[in-house]
mmCIF file of C-alpha atoms in Angstrom:
data_model
loop_
_atom_site.group_PDB
_atom_site.id
_atom_site.type_symbol
_atom_site.label_atom_id
_atom_site.label_comp_id
_atom_site.label_asym_id
_atom_site.label_seq_id
_atom_site.Cartn_x
_atom_site.Cartn_y
_atom_site.Cartn_z
ATOM 1 C CA MET A 1 22.044 -3.604 -29.678
ATOM 2 C CA THR A 2 24.090 -1.964 -26.966
ATOM 3 C CA PRO A 3 23.162 1.501 -25.881
ATOM 4 C CA PRO A 4 25.679 4.167 -27.034
ATOM 5 C CA HIS A 5 26.465 5.563 -23.644
ATOM 6 C CA SER A 6 27.634 2.203 -22.164
ATOM 7 C CA ASN A 7 30.888 0.137 -22.638
ATOM 8 C CA HIS A 8 28.944 -3.169 -21.903
ATOM 9 C CA PRO A 9 29.444 -6.238 -23.865
ATOM 10 C CA PRO A 10 27.099 -6.849 -26.859
ATOM 11 C CA PRO A 11 24.598 -9.721 -26.383
ATOM 12 C CA SER A 12 26.615 -11.990 -28.638
ATOM 13 C CA ALA A 13 29.942 -11.616 -26.492
ATOM 14 C CA ALA A 14 28.235 -12.580 -23.058
ATOM 15 C CA PRO A 15 25.779 -15.189 -21.974
ATOM 16 C CA SER A 16 22.225 -13.728 -21.306
ATOM 17 C CA ARG A 17 19.191 -14.635 -19.522
ATOM 18 C CA CYS A 18 15.615 -13.340 -19.666
ATOM 19 C CA THR A 19 13.385 -12.970 -16.697
ATOM 20 C CA PRO A 20 11.325 -16.230 -17.199
ATOM 21 C CA VAL A 21 14.674 -18.196 -17.345
ATOM 22 C CA LEU A 22 15.848 -16.426 -14.150
ATOM 23 C CA ILE A 23 12.562 -17.209 -12.330
ATOM 24 C CA GLU A 24 12.751 -20.949 -13.474
ATOM 25 C CA ALA A 25 16.456 -21.231 -12.553
ATOM 26 C CA SER A 26 16.221 -19.646 -9.169
ATOM 27 C CA GLY A 27 12.964 -20.919 -7.885
ATOM 28 C CA ILE A 28 12.149 -17.354 -6.815
ATOM 29 C CA GLY A 29 8.739 -15.686 -7.557
ATOM 30 C CA GLU A 30 8.408 -13.309 -10.427
ATOM 31 C CA GLU A 31 8.041 -10.349 -8.314
ATOM 32 C CA ASP A 32 11.061 -11.076 -6.146
ATOM 33 C CA VAL A 33 13.078 -11.736 -9.252
ATOM 34 C CA GLY A 34 12.045 -8.575 -10.846
ATOM 35 C CA LYS A 35 13.102 -6.568 -7.621
ATOM 36 C CA THR A 36 16.297 -8.411 -7.534
ATOM 37 C CA VAL A 37 17.309 -7.898 -11.158
ATOM 38 C CA GLN A 38 16.251 -4.204 -11.009
ATOM 39 C CA SER A 39 18.429 -3.793 -7.832
ATOM 40 C CA LEU A 40 21.482 -5.426 -9.729
ATOM 41 C CA SER A 41 20.935 -3.480 -13.000
ATOM 42 C CA MET A 42 19.954 -0.053 -11.704
ATOM 43 C CA GLY A 43 22.015 2.821 -10.428
ATOM 44 C CA LYS A 44 25.126 4.465 -11.808
ATOM 45 C CA PRO A 45 26.615 2.731 -14.836
ATOM 46 C CA THR A 46 29.787 1.996 -13.019
ATOM 47 C CA GLN A 47 27.823 0.205 -10.126
ATOM 48 C CA ARG A 48 25.741 -2.078 -12.178
ATOM 49 C CA ILE A 49 26.437 -5.695 -11.677
ATOM 50 C CA LEU A 50 23.896 -6.789 -14.445
ATOM 51 C CA VAL A 51 23.392 -4.944 -17.657
ATOM 52 C CA ARG A 52 19.704 -4.931 -18.954
ATOM 53 C CA GLN A 53 18.826 -4.601 -22.506
ATOM 54 C CA PRO A 54 16.844 -3.062 -24.286
ATOM 55 C CA GLY A 55 15.706 -0.451 -21.994
ATOM 56 C CA ARG A 56 15.173 1.091 -18.593
ATOM 57 C CA LEU A 57 11.623 -0.428 -17.793
ATOM 58 C CA LEU A 58 11.728 -3.916 -16.734
ATOM 59 C CA ASP A 59 9.954 -6.258 -19.176
ATOM 60 C CA ARG A 60 9.727 -10.117 -19.301
ATOM 61 C CA ARG A 61 11.483 -10.049 -22.641
ATOM 62 C CA ASP A 62 14.605 -8.063 -21.355
ATOM 63 C CA GLN A 63 17.927 -9.710 -21.602
ATOM 64 C CA PHE A 64 20.515 -9.589 -18.614
ATOM 65 C CA PHE A 65 24.183 -9.918 -19.002
ATOM 66 C CA VAL A 66 26.951 -9.922 -16.355
ATOM 67 C CA ASN A 67 28.699 -6.469 -16.502
ATOM 68 C CA ASP A 68 32.400 -7.524 -17.068
ATOM 69 C CA ALA A 69 33.335 -3.862 -16.584
ATOM 70 C CA PHE A 70 32.147 -3.886 -13.038
ATOM 71 C CA THR A 71 34.891 -3.831 -10.303
ATOM 72 C CA SER A 72 34.977 -2.911 -6.602
ATOM 73 C CA LYS A 73 37.686 -2.262 -4.092
ATOM 74 C CA LEU A 74 35.540 -3.641 -1.410
ATOM 75 C CA PHE A 75 35.295 -7.440 -0.497
ATOM 76 C CA ARG A 76 31.615 -7.017 0.117
ATOM 77 C CA ILE A 77 29.413 -4.545 -1.693
ATOM 78 C CA LYS A 78 26.004 -3.055 -0.681
ATOM 79 C CA ILE A 79 23.322 -3.278 -3.242
ATOM 80 C CA ALA A 80 20.322 -1.074 -2.850
ATOM 81 C CA SER A 81 17.004 -2.919 -2.779
ATOM 82 C CA ILE A 82 13.918 -1.867 -4.742
ATOM 83 C CA VAL A 83 11.002 -1.212 -2.501
ATOM 84 C CA ASP A 84 7.213 -1.269 -3.618
ATOM 85 C CA PRO A 85 5.698 1.793 -2.113
ATOM 86 C CA LYS A 86 2.259 0.132 -2.397
ATOM 87 C CA ALA A 87 3.279 -3.037 -0.473
ATOM 88 C CA ASN A 88 4.670 -1.038 2.540
ATOM 89 C CA SER A 89 2.648 2.360 2.231
ATOM 90 C CA ALA A 90 2.956 3.233 5.868
ATOM 91 C CA ALA A 91 6.829 2.952 5.722
ATOM 92 C CA ALA A 92 6.790 4.928 2.523
ATOM 93 C CA ARG A 93 5.405 8.064 4.196
ATOM 94 C CA PRO A 94 7.756 9.978 6.421
ATOM 95 C CA GLY A 95 6.876 10.081 10.109
ATOM 96 C CA LYS A 96 4.765 7.101 9.950
ATOM 97 C CA THR A 97 5.743 3.880 11.812
ATOM 98 C CA VAL A 98 4.400 0.423 11.237
ATOM 99 C CA GLU A 99 3.834 -1.234 14.671
ATOM 100 C CA PRO A 100 4.396 -5.014 14.425
ATOM 101 C CA GLU A 101 1.467 -7.247 15.412
ATOM 102 C CA LEU A 102 2.202 -8.853 18.723
ATOM 103 C CA PRO A 103 0.885 -12.259 19.754
ATOM 104 C CA ASP A 104 -2.140 -12.043 22.244
ATOM 105 C CA GLN A 105 -0.317 -13.829 25.045
ATOM 106 C CA LEU A 106 2.667 -11.359 24.702
ATOM 107 C CA THR A 107 0.241 -8.312 24.697
ATOM 108 C CA ASP A 108 -1.481 -9.854 27.792
ATOM 109 C CA ASP A 109 1.754 -10.233 29.646
ATOM 110 C CA ARG A 110 2.920 -6.752 28.885
ATOM 111 C CA LYS A 111 -0.430 -5.345 30.086
ATOM 112 C CA HIS A 112 -0.021 -7.299 33.412
ATOM 113 C CA GLU A 113 3.630 -6.233 33.803
ATOM 114 C CA VAL A 114 2.751 -2.622 33.227
ATOM 115 C CA GLU A 115 0.049 -2.858 35.971
ATOM 116 C CA CYS A 116 2.533 -4.430 38.354
ATOM 117 C CA ALA A 117 4.988 -1.658 37.642
ATOM 118 C CA VAL A 118 2.221 0.986 38.325
ATOM 119 C CA VAL A 119 1.329 -0.585 41.574
ATOM 120 C CA ARG A 120 5.049 -0.750 42.636
ATOM 121 C CA VAL A 121 5.795 2.927 41.809
ATOM 122 C CA MET A 122 2.303 4.072 43.520
ATOM 123 C CA LYS A 123 3.131 1.931 46.627
ATOM 124 C CA ALA A 124 6.540 3.674 47.055
ATOM 125 C CA ARG A 125 5.276 7.155 46.177
ATOM 126 C CA LYS A 126 1.678 7.121 47.507
ATOM 127 C CA THR A 127 0.738 10.188 45.274
ATOM 128 C CA LEU A 128 2.010 11.084 41.834
ATOM 129 C CA ASP A 129 0.966 13.103 38.845
ATOM 130 C CA HIS A 130 0.035 11.349 35.520
ATOM 131 C CA SER A 131 3.327 12.304 33.585
ATOM 132 C CA SER A 132 5.764 11.410 36.354
ATOM 133 C CA LEU A 133 3.840 8.025 36.837
ATOM 134 C CA VAL A 134 4.024 7.275 33.051
ATOM 135 C CA MET A 135 7.749 8.004 33.088
ATOM 136 C CA GLN A 136 8.595 5.998 36.048
ATOM 137 C CA VAL A 137 6.542 3.021 34.816
ATOM 138 C CA ALA A 138 8.400 3.308 31.501
ATOM 139 C CA GLU A 139 11.760 3.271 33.323
ATOM 140 C CA GLN A 140 10.853 0.202 35.276
ATOM 141 C CA VAL A 141 9.776 -2.014 32.400
ATOM 142 C CA ALA A 142 12.273 -0.603 29.742
ATOM 143 C CA LYS A 143 14.663 -3.473 30.395
ATOM 144 C CA ARG A 144 12.159 -6.011 29.173
ATOM 145 C CA PHE A 145 10.372 -3.789 26.521
ATOM 146 C CA ILE A 146 9.606 -0.197 25.539
ATOM 147 C CA PRO A 147 6.037 0.626 26.543
ATOM 148 C CA THR A 148 3.959 3.435 24.980
ATOM 149 C CA PRO A 149 1.989 5.907 26.793
ATOM 150 C CA ALA A 150 -0.981 4.379 24.896
ATOM 151 C CA LEU A 151 -0.347 1.145 26.706
ATOM 152 C CA ILE A 152 0.256 2.604 30.156
ATOM 153 C CA LYS A 153 -2.738 4.849 30.337
ATOM 154 C CA PRO A 154 -5.554 2.146 29.866
ATOM 155 C CA ARG A 155 -3.563 0.117 32.620
ATOM 156 C CA ILE A 156 -3.844 3.003 34.945
ATOM 157 C CA GLU A 157 -7.592 3.418 34.178
ATOM 158 C CA ALA A 158 -8.075 -0.359 34.819
ATOM 159 C CA LEU A 159 -6.255 -0.012 38.134
ATOM 160 C CA ILE A 160 -8.697 2.922 39.031
ATOM 161 C CA GLU A 161 -11.706 0.753 38.155
ATOM 162 C CA ARG A 162 -10.382 -2.087 40.337
ATOM 163 C CA ASP A 163 -9.829 0.355 43.186
ATOM 164 C CA TYR A 164 -5.978 0.213 43.359
ATOM 165 C CA LEU A 165 -5.721 3.831 42.472
ATOM 166 C CA VAL A 166 -7.958 6.800 42.928
ATOM 167 C CA ARG A 167 -7.876 10.264 41.173
ATOM 168 C CA ASP A 168 -7.623 13.334 43.257
ATOM 169 C CA ASN A 169 -10.830 15.276 43.782
ATOM 170 C CA LYS A 170 -9.228 18.616 42.956
ATOM 171 C CA ASP A 171 -6.811 17.729 40.138
ATOM 172 C CA PRO A 172 -7.746 14.549 38.137
ATOM 173 C CA ARG A 173 -4.055 14.346 36.804
ATOM 174 C CA ILE A 174 -2.944 13.323 40.269
ATOM 175 C CA TYR A 175 -3.207 9.746 41.327
ATOM 176 C CA SER A 176 -3.187 8.281 44.923
ATOM 177 C CA TYR A 177 -2.485 4.683 45.900
ATOM 178 C CA VAL A 178 -5.218 2.905 47.809
ATOM 179 C CA LEU A 179 -4.056 0.964 50.854
#
């Protein structure tokens, strides 16, 4: 039976499909089909491409109908996607970013490139404070990748251990290049 607030065709007027049939026909997993049909059947009544019956909660027995009343002036339409907050918990929290995992070879290459940039900057400047060094190193490697201060600082420490740089005796925030 059609909900009283919609002007969608009754089940007998339009061909319908239930979730298991959609899963089998599309070859897509159950979770992905569920998200997709939710995206197509949720939202404002005028923006629904699919009509779901009987209710709002997705169930395997729900029937889906093409919404013949759906129209758009646009050639392409944007459909909001359903995101599972459990699957992407860090992205669901504001202010938290998810750092992509980089291959070990790429990480090693970046470490080496940051060390080279530190040496180039210090060779030219001879003495520099920490924040200026980090900023200039970031500027030098920015064309290839965007380094974080968390990547630069350990590389500076590694260069100090290998005697390329030394800390100032009076102010530990100042580095000097060792000739």
